[in-house]
Amino acid sequence: MQKFILMLALVLLLGCIGIPGVKKLSGGEATEWQRISDPVAEEMLQSLDSGDYGAYAGGFMEIAVPAKDKFDALRLETGKKLGKYKSKKFVAAYENSGEYEGMEIDAIAVQYDAEFEKGTKMVSLTFDKNDSSHKVGELYIDLQE
């Protein structure tokens, strides 16, 4: 299952840099994934900012819930580098279906520009397209300076 989570993160990264096989969604598909992702992203970013581990962890697929110490470390690093979370703006949604290292995948990555006190950074959430609970497999926040 750890391989699956790593694969979900890879889907986003490949989609963002335009690798063949990753399709940028448009029209109704993109709108639907934005509708699904927006409240989840908002809850996760706000709970990371406020230190509410329970709310943050509740947004993840069971196999992807980060340990409390990893949450605390991410919160500290995010606060130090970016400051408080303010808002987000939908950028795009990507789909990757196929096989990766012998595993069938069907993943959606939703990308945002998130505004923090110290600037705007890319944030993305990756979902298993076939998981109707719409829990997050991977949350990525660009913390590079």
mmCIF file of C-alpha atoms in Angstrom:
data_model
loop_
_atom_site.group_PDB
_atom_site.id
_atom_site.type_symbol
_atom_site.label_atom_id
_atom_site.label_comp_id
_atom_site.label_asym_id
_atom_site.label_seq_id
_atom_site.Cartn_x
_atom_site.Cartn_y
_atom_site.Cartn_z
ATOM 1 C CA MET A 1 0.000 0.000 0.000
ATOM 2 C CA GLN A 2 2.914 2.365 0.619
ATOM 3 C CA LYS A 3 3.799 1.947 -3.063
ATOM 4 C CA PHE A 4 0.272 3.055 -3.943
ATOM 5 C CA ILE A 5 0.645 6.251 -1.893
ATOM 6 C CA LEU A 6 4.003 7.033 -3.478
ATOM 7 C CA MET A 7 2.474 6.409 -6.889
ATOM 8 C CA LEU A 8 -0.309 8.885 -6.146
ATOM 9 C CA ALA A 9 2.255 11.568 -5.345
ATOM 10 C CA LEU A 10 4.106 10.743 -8.550
ATOM 11 C CA VAL A 11 0.905 11.213 -10.570
ATOM 12 C CA LEU A 12 0.687 14.809 -9.449
ATOM 13 C CA LEU A 13 4.304 15.594 -10.137
ATOM 14 C CA LEU A 14 4.188 14.043 -13.599
ATOM 15 C CA GLY A 15 0.959 15.829 -14.436
ATOM 16 C CA CYS A 16 2.296 19.184 -13.409
ATOM 17 C CA ILE A 17 5.307 18.927 -15.682
ATOM 18 C CA GLY A 18 3.421 17.606 -18.698
ATOM 19 C CA ILE A 19 4.468 13.946 -18.892
ATOM 20 C CA PRO A 20 2.564 11.910 -21.525
ATOM 21 C CA GLY A 21 -0.082 9.592 -20.069
ATOM 22 C CA VAL A 22 -1.261 12.167 -17.566
ATOM 23 C CA LYS A 23 -4.369 13.946 -18.806
ATOM 24 C CA LYS A 24 -5.344 17.447 -17.716
ATOM 25 C CA LEU A 25 -9.071 17.407 -17.031
ATOM 26 C CA SER A 26 -11.321 20.097 -18.479
ATOM 27 C CA GLY A 27 -14.957 21.143 -18.471
ATOM 28 C CA GLY A 28 -17.338 19.159 -16.295
ATOM 29 C CA GLU A 29 -14.707 16.652 -15.155
ATOM 30 C CA ALA A 30 -12.415 19.360 -13.803
ATOM 31 C CA THR A 31 -15.351 21.173 -12.206
ATOM 32 C CA GLU A 32 -16.536 17.979 -10.507
ATOM 33 C CA TRP A 33 -13.105 17.246 -9.018
ATOM 34 C CA GLN A 34 -12.782 20.852 -7.909
ATOM 35 C CA ARG A 35 -16.174 20.513 -6.175
ATOM 36 C CA ILE A 36 -14.999 17.341 -4.437
ATOM 37 C CA SER A 37 -11.558 18.640 -3.523
ATOM 38 C CA ASP A 38 -12.280 22.234 -2.440
ATOM 39 C CA PRO A 39 -13.821 21.504 0.993
ATOM 40 C CA VAL A 40 -11.286 18.748 1.702
ATOM 41 C CA ALA A 41 -8.345 21.000 0.810
ATOM 42 C CA GLU A 42 -9.752 23.871 2.858
ATOM 43 C CA GLU A 43 -10.283 21.669 5.922
ATOM 44 C CA MET A 44 -6.807 20.161 5.682
ATOM 45 C CA LEU A 45 -5.036 23.500 5.214
ATOM 46 C CA GLN A 46 -6.993 25.182 8.007
ATOM 47 C CA SER A 47 -6.461 22.275 10.399
ATOM 48 C CA LEU A 48 -2.739 22.179 9.586
ATOM 49 C CA ASP A 49 -2.609 25.906 10.340
ATOM 50 C CA SER A 50 -4.546 25.590 13.613
ATOM 51 C CA GLY A 51 -2.865 22.383 14.785
ATOM 52 C CA ASP A 52 -6.032 20.259 14.703
ATOM 53 C CA TYR A 53 -4.515 16.847 13.985
ATOM 54 C CA GLY A 54 -7.871 15.036 14.192
ATOM 55 C CA ALA A 55 -9.454 17.150 11.454
ATOM 56 C CA TYR A 56 -6.299 16.992 9.336
ATOM 57 C CA ALA A 57 -5.932 13.216 9.629
ATOM 58 C CA GLY A 58 -9.652 12.731 8.954
ATOM 59 C CA GLY A 59 -9.192 13.908 5.374
ATOM 60 C CA PHE A 60 -6.804 11.075 4.486
ATOM 61 C CA MET A 61 -7.435 7.536 3.280
ATOM 62 C CA GLU A 62 -6.916 5.143 6.188
ATOM 63 C CA ILE A 63 -3.657 3.812 4.737
ATOM 64 C CA ALA A 64 -2.303 7.327 4.172
ATOM 65 C CA VAL A 65 -2.934 8.999 7.553
ATOM 66 C CA PRO A 66 0.338 10.600 8.635
ATOM 67 C CA ALA A 67 1.653 10.001 12.142
ATOM 68 C CA LYS A 68 1.109 12.838 14.627
ATOM 69 C CA ASP A 69 4.854 13.588 14.761
ATOM 70 C CA LYS A 70 4.938 13.995 10.950
ATOM 71 C CA PHE A 71 1.937 16.339 11.163
ATOM 72 C CA ASP A 72 3.695 18.370 13.864
ATOM 73 C CA ALA A 73 6.886 18.570 11.781
ATOM 74 C CA LEU A 74 4.963 19.645 8.654
ATOM 75 C CA ARG A 75 3.037 22.232 10.668
ATOM 76 C CA LEU A 76 6.249 23.669 12.109
ATOM 77 C CA GLU A 77 7.998 23.785 8.725
ATOM 78 C CA THR A 78 4.966 25.254 6.949
ATOM 79 C CA GLY A 79 4.538 27.929 9.609
ATOM 80 C CA LYS A 80 8.214 28.832 9.560
ATOM 81 C CA LYS A 81 8.577 28.991 5.764
ATOM 82 C CA LEU A 82 5.130 30.174 4.672
ATOM 83 C CA GLY A 83 3.361 31.686 7.673
ATOM 84 C CA LYS A 84 -0.368 31.357 8.232
ATOM 85 C CA TYR A 85 -2.650 29.964 5.530
ATOM 86 C CA LYS A 86 -5.010 32.544 3.984
ATOM 87 C CA SER A 87 -6.792 31.160 0.907
ATOM 88 C CA LYS A 88 -6.538 28.906 -2.130
ATOM 89 C CA LYS A 89 -7.375 29.115 -5.833
ATOM 90 C CA PHE A 90 -8.083 26.086 -8.040
ATOM 91 C CA VAL A 91 -5.520 25.688 -10.829
ATOM 92 C CA ALA A 92 -6.151 22.314 -12.495
ATOM 93 C CA ALA A 93 -7.065 18.663 -12.083
ATOM 94 C CA TYR A 94 -5.134 15.786 -13.660
ATOM 95 C CA GLU A 95 -5.965 12.132 -14.240
ATOM 96 C CA ASN A 96 -3.591 9.212 -14.595
ATOM 97 C CA SER A 97 -4.976 5.785 -15.438
ATOM 98 C CA GLY A 98 -2.864 2.811 -16.318
ATOM 99 C CA GLU A 99 -0.183 0.628 -14.832
ATOM 100 C CA TYR A 100 2.692 1.704 -12.627
ATOM 101 C CA GLU A 101 5.231 -0.863 -11.389
ATOM 102 C CA GLY A 102 2.721 -3.662 -11.963
ATOM 103 C CA MET A 103 -0.139 -1.904 -10.163
ATOM 104 C CA GLU A 104 -3.278 -0.621 -11.853
ATOM 105 C CA ILE A 105 -3.871 3.008 -10.960
ATOM 106 C CA ASP A 106 -6.697 5.444 -11.486
ATOM 107 C CA ALA A 107 -5.747 8.639 -9.696
ATOM 108 C CA ILE A 108 -6.801 12.276 -9.708
ATOM 109 C CA ALA A 109 -4.511 15.108 -8.610
ATOM 110 C CA VAL A 110 -6.054 18.512 -7.876
ATOM 111 C CA GLN A 111 -3.711 21.486 -7.841
ATOM 112 C CA TYR A 112 -4.160 24.838 -6.097
ATOM 113 C CA ASP A 113 -2.260 28.066 -5.664
ATOM 114 C CA ALA A 114 -2.456 28.596 -1.910
ATOM 115 C CA GLU A 115 -1.833 32.000 -0.400
ATOM 116 C CA PHE A 116 0.110 32.165 2.846
ATOM 117 C CA GLU A 117 1.408 35.171 4.777
ATOM 118 C CA LYS A 118 4.786 34.897 3.071
ATOM 119 C CA GLY A 119 3.605 34.202 -0.474
ATOM 120 C CA THR A 120 1.746 31.861 -2.797
ATOM 121 C CA LYS A 121 2.744 28.200 -3.120
ATOM 122 C CA MET A 122 1.474 25.151 -4.994
ATOM 123 C CA VAL A 123 -0.626 22.721 -2.976
ATOM 124 C CA SER A 124 -2.025 19.509 -4.391
ATOM 125 C CA LEU A 125 -4.232 16.690 -3.218
ATOM 126 C CA THR A 126 -4.224 13.268 -4.851
ATOM 127 C CA PHE A 127 -7.266 10.993 -4.761
ATOM 128 C CA ASP A 128 -8.003 7.416 -5.816
ATOM 129 C CA LYS A 129 -10.635 7.998 -8.506
ATOM 130 C CA ASN A 130 -12.466 4.791 -7.531
ATOM 131 C CA ASP A 131 -12.704 5.606 -3.810
ATOM 132 C CA SER A 132 -16.170 7.108 -3.321
ATOM 133 C CA SER A 133 -15.216 8.429 0.133
ATOM 134 C CA HIS A 134 -12.966 10.963 -1.640
ATOM 135 C CA LYS A 135 -10.287 10.706 1.009
ATOM 136 C CA VAL A 136 -6.829 12.048 0.200
ATOM 137 C CA GLY A 137 -3.982 9.699 -0.670
ATOM 138 C CA GLU A 138 -1.328 12.420 -0.665
ATOM 139 C CA LEU A 139 -1.141 16.097 0.260
ATOM 140 C CA TYR A 140 1.760 18.048 -1.214
ATOM 141 C CA ILE A 141 2.749 21.572 -0.189
ATOM 142 C CA ASP A 142 5.622 23.235 -2.044
ATOM 143 C CA LEU A 143 7.940 24.263 0.781
ATOM 144 C CA GLN A 144 10.955 25.087 -1.382
ATOM 145 C CA GLU A 145 12.280 28.591 -1.013
#
